[in-house]
Backbone as a ProteinNet text record, in pm:
[ID]
protein_1_A
[PRIMARY]
MKLSEIKIAFQNELSDLYSKSEIEELFAIFCEHFLELNKVELRFNLDKDLSEVESQKLSETISELKTGKPFQQILGETEFFGMKFFINEHVLIPRPETEELLELAINKIKEQGQKEVIDSTQTDSSRTLKHSDTQLKILDIGTGSGIIPIVLKKHFPDADISAIDISEDALKIASENAKLHNTEINFIQKDYLNEDLDKIYDVIISNPPYIGIDENPEIEDSVKGFEPNIALFSPTSDALIFYKKIAGGAENHLSEKGMIFLEINQKLGNETLELFHNFSESALSKDISGNDRMIFVKK
[TERTIARY]
-1960.2	-1874.5	-1731	-1638.8	-1497.8	-1441.5	-1335.2	-1271.9	-1220	-1172.4	-1121.5	-1230.7	-1355.2	-1466.2	-1494.5	-1481.9	-1499.3	-1388.3	-1267	-1155	-1181.6	-1232.5	-1266.7	-1375.6	-1473.2	-1580.5	-1524.9	-1430	-1363.3	-1301	-1226.7	-1154.3	-1249.3	-1354.1	-1446.3	-1533	-1581.9	-1680.5	-1620.5	-1492.7	-1431.2	-1329.7	-1315.3	-1210.8	-1231.1	-1354.8	-1380.5	-1339.7	-1327.6	-1296	-1152.3	-1095.2	-962.8	-868.6	-738.8	-638.3	-629.9	-561.2	-548.1	-479.5	-375	-302	-387.9	-469.3	-558.3	-663.7	-715.6	-815.2	-753.9	-631.1	-560.8	-548.2	-514	-496.1	-629.5	-734.6	-866.8	-914	-893.1	-930.8	-858.3	-729.2	-650.1	-697.5	-729.6	-775.1	-903.1	-997.2	-1126.7	-1121.7	-1033.1	-1016.4	-955.5	-864.2	-806.4	-910	-993.5	-1094.5	-1203.6	-1255.6	-1368.4	-1327	-1213.5	-1173.6	-1050.6	-989	-867.2	-755.3	-743.9	-636.7	-543.9	-416.1	-322.3	-282.9	-199.1	-166.5	-99.2	-13.6	54.6	-45.2	-128.4	-228.5	-329.2	-357.5	-456	-414.8	-288.1	-237	-262.9	-262.9	-276.9	-419.1	-512.1	-649.2	-754.3	-712.9	-808.7	-912	-880	-976.7	-1069.8	-1055.3	-1138.3	-1286.5	-1370.3	-1515.2	-1565	-1630.7	-1680.8	-1818.2	-1843.3	-1977.7	-2070.2	-2199.3	-2296.4	-2278.1	-2250.7	-2231.1	-2107.4	-1998.2	-1873.9	-1891.1	-1957.7	-1982.1	-2066.3	-2168.2	-2257	-2182.4	-2099.2	-2024.2	-1931.8	-1862.5	-1768.9	-1842.6	-1956.4	-2036.8	-2093.5	-2138.6	-2189.1	-2077.6	-1958.1	-1842.2	-1817.2	-1825.9	-1808.6	-1912.1	-2036.4	-2143.8	-2116.2	-2066.3	-2036.5	-1917.6	-1816.4	-1699.8	-1737.7	-1833.1	-1875.8	-1940.1	-1991.8	-2051	-1944.2	-1819.5	-1712.5	-1685.5	-1758.9	-1740.8	-1600.4	-1530.4	-1394	-1391.9	-1290.4	-1285.7	-1276.2	-1215	-1203.6	-1341.9	-1431.8	-1567.5	-1643.3	-1617.4	-1681	-1632.5	-1502.4	-1445.6	-1490.4	-1512.4	-1545.1	-1423.1	-1306.8	-1182.1	-1069.9	-961.7	-844.4	-721	-604.5	-478.9	-417.8	-367.9	-304.4	-196.5	-77.9	35	58.6	32.3	51.4	-53.9	-166.5	-273.9	-406.1	-497	-628.5	-724	-804.2	-904.5	-1037.7	-1146.1	-1279.3	-1307.2	-1374	-1419.8	-1558.5	-1626.3	-1752.8	-1773.5	-1895.7	-1921.9	-1917.9	-1908.4	-1909.4	-1769.5	-1666	-1528.5	-1444.9	-1340.1	-1248.2	-1167.8	-1131.5	-1037.9	-897.6	-821.1	-688.1	-596.9	-520.5	-426.2	-281.7	-189.7	-48	8.5	-44.6	5.4	-15.4	-123.1	-148.6	-51.1	-6	100.5	227.2	255.5	373.5	357.8	237.1	211.1	239.2	195.1	216.5	364.2	434.9	578.9	649.8	612.7	670.6	639.2	512.8	471.6	542.2	546.4	609.5	756.8	826.2	968.9	992	911.4	928.6	893.4	790.8	751.9	861.7	918.8	1028.3	1149.1	1180.1	1293	1269	1150.4	1116.6	1119	1067.2	1065.7	1205	1294.6	1431.5	1502.7	1478.6	1543.2	1500.3	1372.4	1322.3	1382.3	1400.5	1461.1	1603.6	1680.9	1819.6	1824.3	1742.4	1742	1704.2	1605.2	1555.1	1658.8	1731.4	1829.8	1950.7	1974.9	2092.1	2064.6	1937.4	1909.5	1839.3	1748.2	1670.5	1613.8	1670.4	1632.3	1489.8	1432.3	1296.5	1190.5	1233.9	1139.4	1060.2	931.2	854.4	878.5	876.2	906.3	778.2	739.9	611.3	600.9	715.2	709	754.7	767.4	794.8	665.5	677.3	556.4	462.6	512.1	425	321.2	344.6	251.8	198.9	224.4	177.7	25.6	-24.9	-166.8	-178.5	-245.2	-253.3	-398.8	-421.9	-555.5	-551.6	-642.6	-661.4	-792.2	-785.3	-903.1	-954.5	-1079.9	-1138.6	-1090.6	-1116.5	-1052.3	-1102.8	-1227.5	-1279.3	-1281.1	-1210	-1207.2	-1117.1	-1051.2	-969.2	-828.5	-785.3	-654.3	-539.7	-547.2	-435.8	-418.2	-521.7	-500.8	-465.9	-519.5	-491.7	-345.4	-293.4	-151.7	-63.6	-98.3	-19	-23.7	-139.5	-151.9	-64.3	-51.5	34.5	181.7	220.4	359.1	385.4	281.4	294.6	182	191.9	81.4	40.9	129.6	94.9	42.7	34.1	-16.2	-166.8	-212.9	-356.1	-403.9	-478.7	-514.4	-664.6	-701.5	-841.1	-856	-975.5	-1001.4	-1143.2	-1157.8	-1289.8	-1333.2	-1463.7	-1520.8	-1664.8	-1713.1	-1850	-1949.8	-1901.4	-1989.7	-2003.5	-2125.9	-2151.9	-2125.8	-2161	-2139.1	-1990.5	-1910.3	-1765.5	-1709.4	-1757	-1706	-1743.2	-1853.1	-1889	-1784.3	-1743.5	-1639.2	-1507.1	-1475.5	-1350.8	-1347.5	-1460.2	-1467.3	-1448.9	-1506.8	-1488.4	-1340.8	-1274.2	-1132.1	-1047.2	-1083.9	-1009.9	-1023.1	-1142.5	-1163.3	-1084.4	-1084.3	-1011.8	-864.1	-808.6	-665.3	-637	-741.5	-725	-656.4	-705.7	-649.9	-756.1	-716.3	-808.1	-793.5	-894.1	-897.3	-1022.1	-1009.6	-1124.4	-1188	-1290.7	-1357.9	-1467	-1469.7	-1562.1	-1632.2	-1764.9	-1838.7	-1842.1	-1785.6	-1775.6	-1771.9	-1842.5	-1835.4	-1719.3	-1600.5	-1478.3	-1480.4	-1532.2	-1530.6	-1616.6	-1717	-1809.5	-1803.9	-1709.6	-1693.2	-1544.7	-1516.2	-1377.9	-1332.7	-1202.5	-1144.6	-1147.4	-1144.5	-1149.9	-1030.6	-927.8	-808.6	-683.6	-570	-441.1	-372.3	-316.2	-255.7	-108.5	-30.4	110.1	127.5	34.2	38.6	-101.9	-113.5	-237	-204.9	-281.7	-259.2	-391.5	-387.6	-513.8	-492.3	-586.2	-599.5	-741.5	-763.8	-900.2	-947.1	-1073.5	-1120.7	-1045.9	-974.1	-894	-910.4	-1003.6	-1027.3	-1123.9	-1084.9	-1170.4	-1293.2	-1400.9	-1524.4	-1499.5	-1410.4	-1382	-1306.5	-1250.9	-1178.4	-1268.4	-1394.4	-1487.6	-1482.9	-1482.5	-1480.4	-1355.6	-1245.9	-1121.1	-1117.3	-1208.6	-1207.7	-1283.1	-1224.6	-1285.1	-1420.2	-1511.4	-1645	-1637.3	-1538.9	-1525.6	-1489.4	-1437.3	-1404.7	-1524.2	-1566	-1672.9	-1809.9	-1821.7	-1949.2	-1967.8	-1857.8	-1867.5	-1810.5	-1721.6	-1665.2	-1735.4	-1738.9	-1817	-1760.3	-1840.3	-1794.3	-1760.7	-1826.2	-1799.9	-1655.9	-1595.6	-1456.7	-1358.6	-1409.4	-1324.4	-1315.3	-1431.7	-1438.9	-1455.1	-1387.6	-1407	-1554.5	-1612.7	-1755.7	-1788.7	-1686.9	-1709.1	-1621	-1627	-1543	-1396.9	-1369.2	-1233	-1175.3	-1083.1	-1024.4	-933.5	-897.4	-805.2	-876	-1006.6	-1081.7	-1041.7	-1017.6	-977.2	-838.1	-747.9	-611.5	-606.9	-690.9	-699.4	-750.4	-848.3	-902.4	-796	-720.4	-615.7	-505.9	-463.9	-359.1	-403.4	-527.3	-578.3	-595.9	-645.2	-671.1	-546	-436.3	-312	-258	-294.4	-245.9	-285.9	-408.7	-459.8	-467.3	-454.3	-478.8	-361.8	-245.9	-124.5	-22.6	34.4	128.7	257.2	333.6	463.1	551.1	612.2	691.9	605.2	473	383.6	400	349.9	370.1	238.3	236.3	120.7	167.5	89.6	118.7	-6.1	8.5	-107.9	-83.3	-184.2	-184.9	-256.7	-205.4	-256.5	-286	-353.3	-378.5	-247.9	-202.3	-72.7	-66.6	-182.6	-185.7	-172.5	-185.5	-188.8	-82.1	33.2	138.4	186.4	229.4	283.7	176.7	56.3	-53.4	-87.2	-82.8	-111.3	2.1	123.9	239.9	239.4	197.7	197	109	8	-81.5	-8.1	107.3	181.1	315.1	326.4	454.4	492.3	396	425.9	479.6	483.2	532.4	684.6	745.2	891.6	951.7	876.2	924.8	807.4	821.5	718.4	785.5	745	812.2	713.4	734.9	654.6	732.2	665.3	731.4	659.8	738.6	681.5	654.7	559.1	533.6	625.8	610.8	700.5	689.8	578.8	559.8	611	665.8	721.3	622	503.1	400.9	407.2	382.3	369.2	251.5	276.3	170.2	156.1	262.9	256.6	317.8	267.3	324.7	353.1	473.6	513	530.4	470.4	476	515.5	600.2	634.8	611.3	549.5	514.5	638.7
-4260.5	-4161	-4176.5	-4167.2	-4177.5	-4040.7	-4042.6	-3919.6	-3839.7	-3909.7	-3841.4	-3758.5	-3803.9	-3729.6	-3601.1	-3609.4	-3489.9	-3389	-3440.1	-3351.1	-3275.9	-3344.9	-3281.3	-3176.6	-3207.4	-3112.5	-2985.5	-3002.8	-2886.9	-2799.1	-2863.5	-2788.8	-2718.7	-2786.5	-2729.1	-2618.1	-2637.5	-2544.6	-2425.4	-2434.3	-2324.5	-2245	-2278.3	-2216.3	-2066.4	-2019.6	-1875.9	-1794.7	-1861.9	-1791.8	-1809.6	-1925	-1957.6	-2004.3	-1988.4	-2040.3	-2192	-2255.4	-2401.3	-2445.9	-2374.5	-2413.2	-2392.3	-2286.6	-2261.8	-2371.5	-2416.1	-2524.1	-2653.3	-2681.4	-2800.4	-2795.4	-2678.1	-2663	-2678.2	-2618.9	-2631.3	-2776	-2844.9	-2986.3	-3067	-3040.7	-3112.9	-3081.4	-2954.4	-2913.2	-2986.2	-2991.8	-3051.8	-3204.6	-3261.4	-3407.3	-3448.6	-3368.7	-3399.6	-3382.8	-3279.4	-3250.8	-3357.9	-3394.6	-3487.4	-3634.4	-3658.9	-3798.3	-3842	-3748.8	-3776.7	-3831.6	-3773.2	-3809.3	-3689.8	-3707	-3597.6	-3591.3	-3494.4	-3472.2	-3592.7	-3660.6	-3778.5	-3891.8	-3916	-4022.9	-3994	-3866.4	-3825.2	-3870.8	-3859.8	-3897.3	-4044.2	-4126.9	-4271.3	-4321.8	-4227.4	-4269.7	-4205	-4155.6	-4090.6	-4189.8	-4317.8	-4419	-4464.7	-4403.9	-4440.3	-4414.1	-4513.6	-4496.4	-4425	-4311.2	-4232.1	-4280	-4271.5	-4300.9	-4187	-4210	-4106	-3980.8	-4003.4	-3890.5	-3811	-3881	-3813.7	-3734.2	-3794.6	-3725.8	-3601.3	-3613.1	-3500.3	-3385.4	-3418	-3314	-3238.2	-3311	-3245.8	-3166.9	-3215.5	-3141.9	-3014.4	-3023.3	-2904.3	-2802.7	-2852.1	-2762.8	-2683.8	-2750.5	-2681.3	-2570.8	-2601	-2501.5	-2380.6	-2405.6	-2294.7	-2213.3	-2280.7	-2209.7	-2122.7	-2166.2	-2090.1	-1957	-1948.2	-1821.3	-1721	-1765.6	-1678.9	-1691.8	-1778.2	-1796.1	-1847	-1785.5	-1829.9	-1975	-2047.8	-2189.2	-2209.4	-2112.5	-2125.9	-2125.3	-2043.8	-2040.4	-2168.3	-2226.6	-2354.3	-2463	-2461.3	-2557.7	-2528.8	-2399.9	-2360.3	-2347.7	-2347.6	-2340.3	-2290.4	-2248	-2205.2	-2225.4	-2216.6	-2227.2	-2089	-2059.3	-1930.9	-1951.6	-1905	-1918.8	-2065.7	-2155.1	-2297.1	-2361.8	-2291.7	-2341.6	-2339.4	-2429.4	-2432	-2340.5	-2265.1	-2178	-2193.2	-2191.3	-2190.1	-2050.2	-2043.8	-1915.7	-1933.9	-1822.4	-1821.9	-1682.7	-1654.9	-1528.1	-1407.6	-1430.4	-1320.2	-1268.9	-1334.1	-1292.8	-1288.3	-1207.5	-1201.2	-1329.8	-1363.1	-1471.9	-1417.2	-1479.5	-1426.6	-1415.4	-1304.6	-1280.9	-1298.1	-1325.9	-1339.2	-1214	-1095.5	-971.2	-968.6	-1030.8	-1033.6	-1128.1	-1230.8	-1316	-1233.2	-1143.4	-1057.7	-961.5	-910.2	-823.6	-898.4	-1022.3	-1102.1	-1135.2	-1164	-1189	-1067.1	-948.4	-824.7	-809.3	-830.1	-813	-912.7	-1038	-1141.1	-1109.1	-1069.7	-1038.4	-916.8	-813	-690.7	-714.4	-791	-820	-899.1	-994.9	-1072.6	-984.1	-895.9	-804	-713.9	-660.3	-569.9	-643.8	-763.7	-841.7	-872.4	-911.3	-943.5	-819.8	-705.3	-581.6	-543.7	-559.5	-524.9	-616.6	-744.8	-837.8	-794.1	-760.2	-718.1	-590.7	-491.4	-365.2	-383.8	-468.5	-483.5	-550.6	-646.8	-715.8	-627.9	-532.4	-447.3	-328.4	-285.6	-163.5	-186.7	-282.3	-300.1	-441.1	-526.6	-667.7	-689	-590.2	-607.3	-561.2	-501.9	-451.7	-565.6	-545.5	-645.5	-625.5	-732.7	-725.5	-698.1	-572.8	-535.6	-566.8	-580.8	-606.7	-747.9	-835.1	-974.8	-1038.1	-1148.3	-1205.3	-1262.9	-1282	-1338.6	-1237.9	-1110	-1009.5	-918.3	-950.5	-867.5	-859.9	-740.2	-719.8	-674.9	-758.9	-736.1	-716.5	-621.6	-597.8	-604.5	-683.4	-688	-616.6	-515.8	-436.9	-482	-527.1	-578.1	-718.4	-808.6	-940.9	-1035	-1017.1	-1106.2	-1251.1	-1337.5	-1481.2	-1514.2	-1412.9	-1436.5	-1484.6	-1476.5	-1531.8	-1461.9	-1328.7	-1253.2	-1286.8	-1275.3	-1306.2	-1452	-1543.1	-1685.9	-1717.4	-1663.9	-1685	-1622.7	-1503	-1438.3	-1518.1	-1574.5	-1654.3	-1779.8	-1835.5	-1952.2	-1916.6	-1796	-1753	-1693.8	-1636.6	-1576.4	-1630.6	-1757.5	-1826.3	-1764.7	-1690.5	-1630.6	-1488.3	-1438.5	-1303.1	-1297.5	-1182.5	-1155.5	-1088.1	-1162.9	-1113.3	-1093.1	-972.6	-939.5	-907	-927.3	-899.5	-846.6	-737.2	-677.3	-677.2	-681.4	-671.9	-624.4	-552.7	-503.6	-614	-717.1	-821.9	-939.6	-964.9	-1080.6	-1210.3	-1212.4	-1332.3	-1362.8	-1258.6	-1279.1	-1334.8	-1283.5	-1329.2	-1474.8	-1521.3	-1662.4	-1751.6	-1712.6	-1788.8	-1778.5	-1658.3	-1639.4	-1729	-1739.4	-1825.3	-1971.8	-2013.8	-2151.9	-2179.4	-2081.5	-2099.2	-2104.1	-2024.2	-2026.5	-2163.3	-2219.9	-2353.7	-2457.6	-2444.6	-2538.1	-2544.1	-2427.9	-2421.2	-2413.8	-2438.3	-2444.7	-2319.2	-2204.3	-2077	-1995.2	-1927.1	-1845	-1698.5	-1648.6	-1510.3	-1443.5	-1320.7	-1245.4	-1171.8	-1230.9	-1169.6	-1073.5	-954.3	-849.4	-790.7	-785	-716.2	-567.2	-486.3	-342.4	-267	-156.1	-63.8	30.9	-7.3	62.4	210.4	244	383.9	473.2	414.8	494.7	464.2	379.9	348.1	355	396.8	407.3	277.8	256.2	143.6	174	69.6	90.5	30.4	-11.8	-69.8	-15.6	-42.6	-5.4	-131.9	-123.4	-240.4	-214.2	-321.2	-312.4	-320.6	-388.3	-403.7	-385.2	-301	-288.2	-326.1	-417.5	-464.7	-461.7	-428	-418	-428.1	-495	-494.3	-445.3	-314.3	-261.7	-244.7	-212.6	-181.4	-58.1	-72.2	42	74.4	10.6	42.1	159.3	264.7	381.8	353.4	423.4	404.1	428.8	523.2	555.3	444	349.2	237.8	118.3	128.1	16.2	-45.1	36.8	-22.5	-104.3	-80.1	-150.5	-289.4	-314.5	-441.3	-547.7	-664.8	-773.6	-814.3	-849.6	-892.7	-1016.7	-1102	-1224.5	-1193.2	-1070.9	-1028.5	-958.4	-848.2	-769.3	-835.4	-935.3	-1004.2	-1116.8	-1161.9	-1277.2	-1252.2	-1154.3	-1125.2	-1003.5	-991.9	-885.2	-746.6	-664.1	-530.5	-445.7	-474.9	-399.6	-419.3	-531.7	-559.7	-513.8	-477.2	-433.9	-282.4	-217.8	-76.2	11.7	127.6	226.9	265.3	280.9	312.7	456.7	538.3	677.6	707.1	830	869.4	882.4	879.9	889.2	749.5	711.9	577.6	557.9	666.9	658.6	670.5	659.7	686	593.7	466.5	373.2	407.4	444.9	476.6	603.1	699.6	821.8	789.8	702.1	661.6	587.6	499.3	424.1	518.7	611.4	706.6	793.2	842.2	925.9	848.8	725.8	645.5	594.5	588.5	535.2	621.4	748.5	838.3	788.1	738.2	693.6	542.7	470.1	326	240.2	302.6	227.4	253.5	146.8	160.4	229.9	277	337.3	232.9	273.1	184.2	80.1	98.4	8	19.9	-81.7	-87.7	-103.6	-52	-64	-125.9	-221.8	-285.7	-277	-221.4	-197.6	-245.2	-310.4	-335.2	-217.3	-168.6	-42.9	-53.2	48.5	64.5	106.6	29.3	55	191.7	247.9	378.4	494.7	464.7	571.7	553	500	470.9	593.4	695.8	814.9	890.4	895.3	964.4	894.5	761.3	687.3	704.2	696.6	712.3	848.4	951.2	1087.4	1099	1014.2	1017.4	983	918.3	870.9	943.8	1064.5	1136	1180.4	1185.9	1229.5	1118.2	996.8	883.9	878.1	810.9	807.2	734.8	641.2	565.1	527.2	545.7	502.2	471.9	363.9	321	253.2	276	215.9	98.6	-15.9	-135	-183.3	-240.5	-294.3	-443.6	-493.8	-637	-703.5	-833.5	-909.1	-865.5	-799.5	-751.2	-609.5	-549	-415.5	-303.9	-337.4	-235.8	-188.5	-58.5	-8.5	-79.2	-156.5	-243.8	-244.6	-208.7	-220	-96.6	-65.5	41.7	-11.5	19.2	-13.2	116.6	121.3	240.6	202.3	285.2	265.2	395.6	383.9	503.2	563.9
-2726.7	-2790.8	-2741.9	-2836.3	-2800.6	-2762.1	-2683.6	-2639.3	-2758.8	-2860.4	-2980.7	-3048.1	-3041.1	-3101	-3022.8	-2890.6	-2807.2	-2837	-2859	-2890.1	-3019.9	-3118.6	-3247	-3225.5	-3141	-3112.1	-3045.6	-2952.8	-2891.6	-2999.6	-3089.9	-3192.6	-3289.8	-3330.7	-3429.5	-3372.3	-3248.6	-3194.7	-3121.4	-3088.9	-3012.3	-3093.4	-3222.8	-3304.7	-3325.2	-3314.8	-3332.1	-3209.5	-3095.3	-2970	-2924.5	-2954.4	-2901.1	-3011.9	-2985.7	-3078.4	-3063.4	-3157	-3152.7	-3024	-2984.2	-2862.8	-2737.7	-2738.4	-2624.2	-2613.3	-2727.4	-2727	-2675.1	-2718.1	-2669	-2517.2	-2464.3	-2320.8	-2247.1	-2301.4	-2239.1	-2239.4	-2351.4	-2360	-2252.3	-2236.5	-2136	-1994.5	-1969.6	-1835.5	-1796.6	-1888.5	-1853.7	-1855.1	-1935	-1929.2	-1796.3	-1746.7	-1616.1	-1506.2	-1521.1	-1418.6	-1414.4	-1531.5	-1537	-1549.5	-1613.7	-1642.6	-1563.6	-1493.6	-1415.8	-1504.6	-1623.2	-1715.9	-1730.4	-1697.5	-1718.1	-1865.8	-1899.9	-2041.3	-2105.2	-2032.7	-2087	-2108.6	-2008.2	-2018	-2128.7	-2147.3	-2248	-2387.5	-2416.8	-2549.7	-2582.5	-2479.9	-2502.4	-2477.8	-2455.4	-2424.3	-2513.2	-2629.4	-2718.5	-2774.3	-2772	-2817.5	-2705	-2589.8	-2474.5	-2503.4	-2471.5	-2482.6	-2357.9	-2378	-2265.9	-2222.6	-2095.6	-2046.4	-2088.3	-2076.7	-2113.3	-2025.9	-1899.4	-1807	-1845	-1875.9	-1913.6	-2042.8	-2139.6	-2266.9	-2246.3	-2161.2	-2135.9	-2067.2	-1969.5	-1897.7	-1992.2	-2078.6	-2170	-2278.3	-2320.8	-2420	-2359.7	-2234.1	-2165.1	-2144.7	-2121.7	-2106	-2234.1	-2347.6	-2475.4	-2490	-2455.5	-2466.3	-2377.8	-2256.3	-2164.8	-2214.8	-2266.7	-2319.5	-2439.1	-2517.6	-2635.3	-2597.3	-2475.3	-2430	-2388.5	-2378.6	-2332.1	-2183.9	-2117.5	-1973.4	-1945.2	-1850.4	-1817.7	-1769.6	-1811.2	-1775.4	-1624.8	-1554.2	-1408.3	-1341.4	-1393.6	-1338.1	-1368.7	-1483.5	-1517.3	-1421.8	-1394.9	-1300.3	-1157.2	-1127.9	-990.3	-902.6	-963.9	-887.5	-977.3	-914.7	-990	-904.3	-966	-891.1	-878.2	-759.6	-733	-628.3	-656.9	-565	-526.4	-622.5	-599.2	-512.6	-492.7	-406.8	-483	-447.4	-509.9	-434.7	-510.8	-450.6	-523.3	-445.6	-504.4	-559	-673	-726.3	-787	-806.5	-880.4	-939.3	-983.3	-1051.3	-958.1	-828	-731.4	-696.9	-748.8	-716.9	-844.1	-839.1	-951.7	-963.9	-1085.7	-1108.4	-1080.3	-992.7	-957.3	-1078.7	-1081.8	-1190.2	-1142	-1234.8	-1198	-1131.3	-1168	-1109.1	-958	-911.2	-768.1	-697.7	-767.5	-712	-691.7	-786.5	-773.9	-656.3	-635.1	-519.7	-390.2	-382.9	-262.9	-242.7	-349.6	-337.6	-280.1	-329.1	-277	-128.8	-92.2	47.4	139.2	99.7	182.9	206.3	99.9	112.8	201.5	183.5	262.6	409.6	434.1	572.9	642.6	572	630.9	659.2	564.3	584.1	704.4	713.8	823.9	956.8	958.3	1081.3	1129.6	1037.5	1075.8	1127.6	1063.1	1105.1	1246.7	1274.9	1407.7	1514.1	1483.4	1578.7	1610.1	1506	1527	1610.7	1573.4	1645.5	1791.3	1815.9	1952.9	2042.8	1989	2072.5	2099.3	2010.3	2028.3	2120.9	2128.3	2202.8	2335	2336.8	2459.7	2460.5	2541.2	2541.8	2590	2656.8	2709.2	2609.5	2496.5	2396.2	2333.3	2310.8	2237.1	2088.2	2014.8	1872.1	1795.1	1787.8	1731.5	1582.3	1516.7	1373.3	1339.2	1438.1	1407.5	1359.6	1283.7	1225.7	1331.3	1455.2	1558.1	1606	1581.9	1631.6	1521.7	1399.1	1288.8	1285.2	1264.5	1237	1092.3	1012.3	868.3	827.5	736.5	682.5	530.9	472.7	327.4	295.6	210.8	174.7	38.5	33.9	-89.5	-118.6	-27	-29.6	-137.7	-182.5	-287.1	-241.6	-313.5	-281.5	-163.6	-106.9	11.9	-16.7	-141.2	-176.7	-104.1	-93.8	-33.6	114	197.8	339.5	365.3	285.1	306.1	275.2	164.6	132.2	240.3	286.2	390.9	521.2	552.4	674.8	667	547.7	530.7	554.3	517.9	535.7	673.8	734.8	868.4	956.6	995.1	1063.8	1197	1260.9	1389	1376	1253.8	1232.3	1255.9	1299.9	1317.5	1188.8	1107.1	973.2	960.5	914.5	887.1	738.7	687.1	546.3	531.9	457.7	442.2	296.3	276.5	143.3	157.2	57.8	60.2	25.3	-44.4	-96.4	-1.4	42.3	127.7	51.8	-77.7	-158.7	-174.5	-190.9	-201.6	-71.7	40.5	169.9	197.7	140.3	156.2	89.1	-31.6	-101.4	-26.8	22.3	97.1	220.4	289.7	408.9	372.4	258.8	213.2	183	121.8	91	216.7	316.4	442.8	509.9	505.2	561.7	483.3	350.6	265.2	303.3	337.4	367.8	517.3	596.9	742.4	797	753.3	797	868.8	973.8	1050.5	1008.3	939.4	892.6	948.7	992.4	1041.3	923.5	863.6	749.4	798.6	738.6	782	660.5	664.1	558	590.9	501.9	527.9	396	391.8	278.9	306.7	263.9	304.2	268.1	151.4	108.9	198.3	260.1	340.1	489.2	529.5	671.6	707.1	829.5	874.7	940.5	940.6	1012.1	1161.3	1242.8	1387.7	1460.7	1383.6	1445.8	1378.5	1438.1	1381.9	1331.1	1211.4	1147.6	1116.3	1116.9	1078.7	927.4	862.3	716.9	661	560.8	483.9	340.1	286.1	148.8	75.3	-52.4	-125.9	-276.6	-340.7	-486.2	-513.2	-498.5	-506.6	-651	-671.8	-807.9	-858.8	-970.1	-1014.9	-1163.2	-1228.8	-1369.9	-1376.7	-1448.8	-1461.6	-1546.6	-1518.5	-1594.5	-1743.4	-1775.3	-1914.7	-1986.4	-1908.6	-1968.5	-1998.5	-1965.7	-1982.7	-2122.7	-2230.1	-2364.6	-2394.5	-2321.1	-2346.3	-2282.2	-2189.9	-2116.5	-2195.1	-2206	-2283.4	-2225.9	-2315.7	-2273.2	-2185	-2209.5	-2129.8	-1985.8	-1961.5	-1826	-1762.5	-1821.9	-1759.9	-1771	-1860.4	-1873.1	-1772.8	-1711.3	-1621.4	-1482.3	-1468.6	-1336.9	-1277	-1144.2	-1079.8	-1111.3	-1177.3	-1213.9	-1092.4	-979.7	-857.1	-810.6	-849.2	-811.7	-918.8	-1034.8	-1145.3	-1156.9	-1155.5	-1188.8	-1065.6	-1069.4	-964.7	-960.5	-839.5	-829.6	-868.3	-890.2	-931.6	-1052.4	-1100.3	-1213.2	-1173.5	-1042.8	-991.3	-974.4	-1062.6	-1058.4	-938.1	-869.2	-755.6	-621.2	-620.8	-498.2	-383.5	-411.6	-305.2	-252	-340.7	-299.8	-214.5	-247.9	-167.7	-27.2	-19.6	111	192.9	128.8	198.7	247.5	161	198.9	316	311.8	420.1	549.7	538.7	658	725.5	650	705.5	818.6	820.3	926	1064	1075	1205	1219.3	1110.1	1116.8	1069.1	1049	1016	1126.1	1179.9	1291	1246.8	1343.8	1314.4	1245.4	1135.2	1049.7	979.1	984.2	913.2	762.4	689.9	545.2	471.3	349.5	260.8	129.5	79.5	-48.4	-135.3	-255.9	-340.8	-483.1	-538.8	-682.8	-746	-860.3	-915.5	-1065	-1113.5	-1256.2	-1323.6	-1420.5	-1483.3	-1551.5	-1584.4	-1651.3	-1553.7	-1424.5	-1324.2	-1217.2	-1258.3	-1162.2	-1086	-1158.1	-1092.6	-1014.5	-1070.3	-1000.5	-868.6	-869.2	-746.7	-646.2	-693.7	-605.7	-537.9	-608.8	-554.5	-430.9	-420.6	-304.3	-175.2	-187	-70	-52.1	-107.3	-102.9	37.7	129.3	265.9	355.1	305.4	385	378.7	475.9	482.8	363.9	307.4	192.6	104.6	-24.6	-119.7	-252.8	-315.1	-438	-532	-659.6	-765.5	-824.2	-839.8	-893.6	-1019.3	-1110.1	-1233.3	-1219.3	-1296	-1296.7	-1397.7	-1414.1	-1501.2	-1647	-1681.7	-1818.7	-1838.6	-1731.6	-1742.6	-1721.7	-1670.1	-1644	-1498.8	-1476.8	-1340.1	-1275.6	-1170.2	-1119.7	-968.1	-894	-748	-683	-565.5	-484.6	-344.8	-296.9	-161.2	-83.2	34.9	118.5	259.5	320.1	461.7	535.7	650.3	727.8	793
[MASK]
+++++++++++++++++++++++++++++++++++++++++++++++++++++++++++++++++++++++++++++++++++++++++++++++++++++++++++++++++++++++++++++++++++++++++++++++++++++++++++++++++++++++++++++++++++++++++++++++++++++++++++++++++++++++++++++++++++++++++++++++++++++++++++++++++++++++++++++++++++++++++++++++++++++++++++

């Protein structure tokens, strides 16, 4: 079978699910994955005779795509923040909005660290720099595939970073990703809603389940049918339950001048922000699409 025949099969069999441009992109993604042909090389190799194994892999891919399965799960990997991460059905596929959350966190942490260095040298040379990146204690709540703590560890290599999740299967993938990127993260299996934290952190960051149960019909089948619902939907009728727990726990488990970074439900921006009105600083930020998507809090 020639590669051009597989391309036609992609177009014919996936037209009910994807647009023409999406099919072209999927074809290119899987040709690069299985055949090691980039987009430029692909154009000049459509007459290539495929081996039986290559033909079978690409045909099986079409069958999996027809079920609505996300292409990232078929590949078993995805790109996030310019890095490769393993994924499977036990973890969410990373979204661009979470990259924006990390950009906000990285910038704010750097700003805070620099400010503390300046203040300490001006007031007391013997003071330890508790907010410099060398001593930061960071916690990621609901880590999933581990993307958030791993990216933060790459930017703040001397930080002490912990990450918790209720899912043992998710933590297995997170550990594999940490090994892939040679990062040391303290992964902890914990039912956060029903267990208290036992340490104090300088930074708490989270992209918790924030879709309300009443929003279930609005979520695409390709999402809720293949990604873990426990990571998508609030476990109760209260879509803000995780945020309330984080706000309450910050009193005893967030250091002085500590910071919180949260990805939120765009429909509940003001309601979520109100939970943090007692903090010295709290702000709602929009994502690149103009939706209320992130909250920054300082104690």
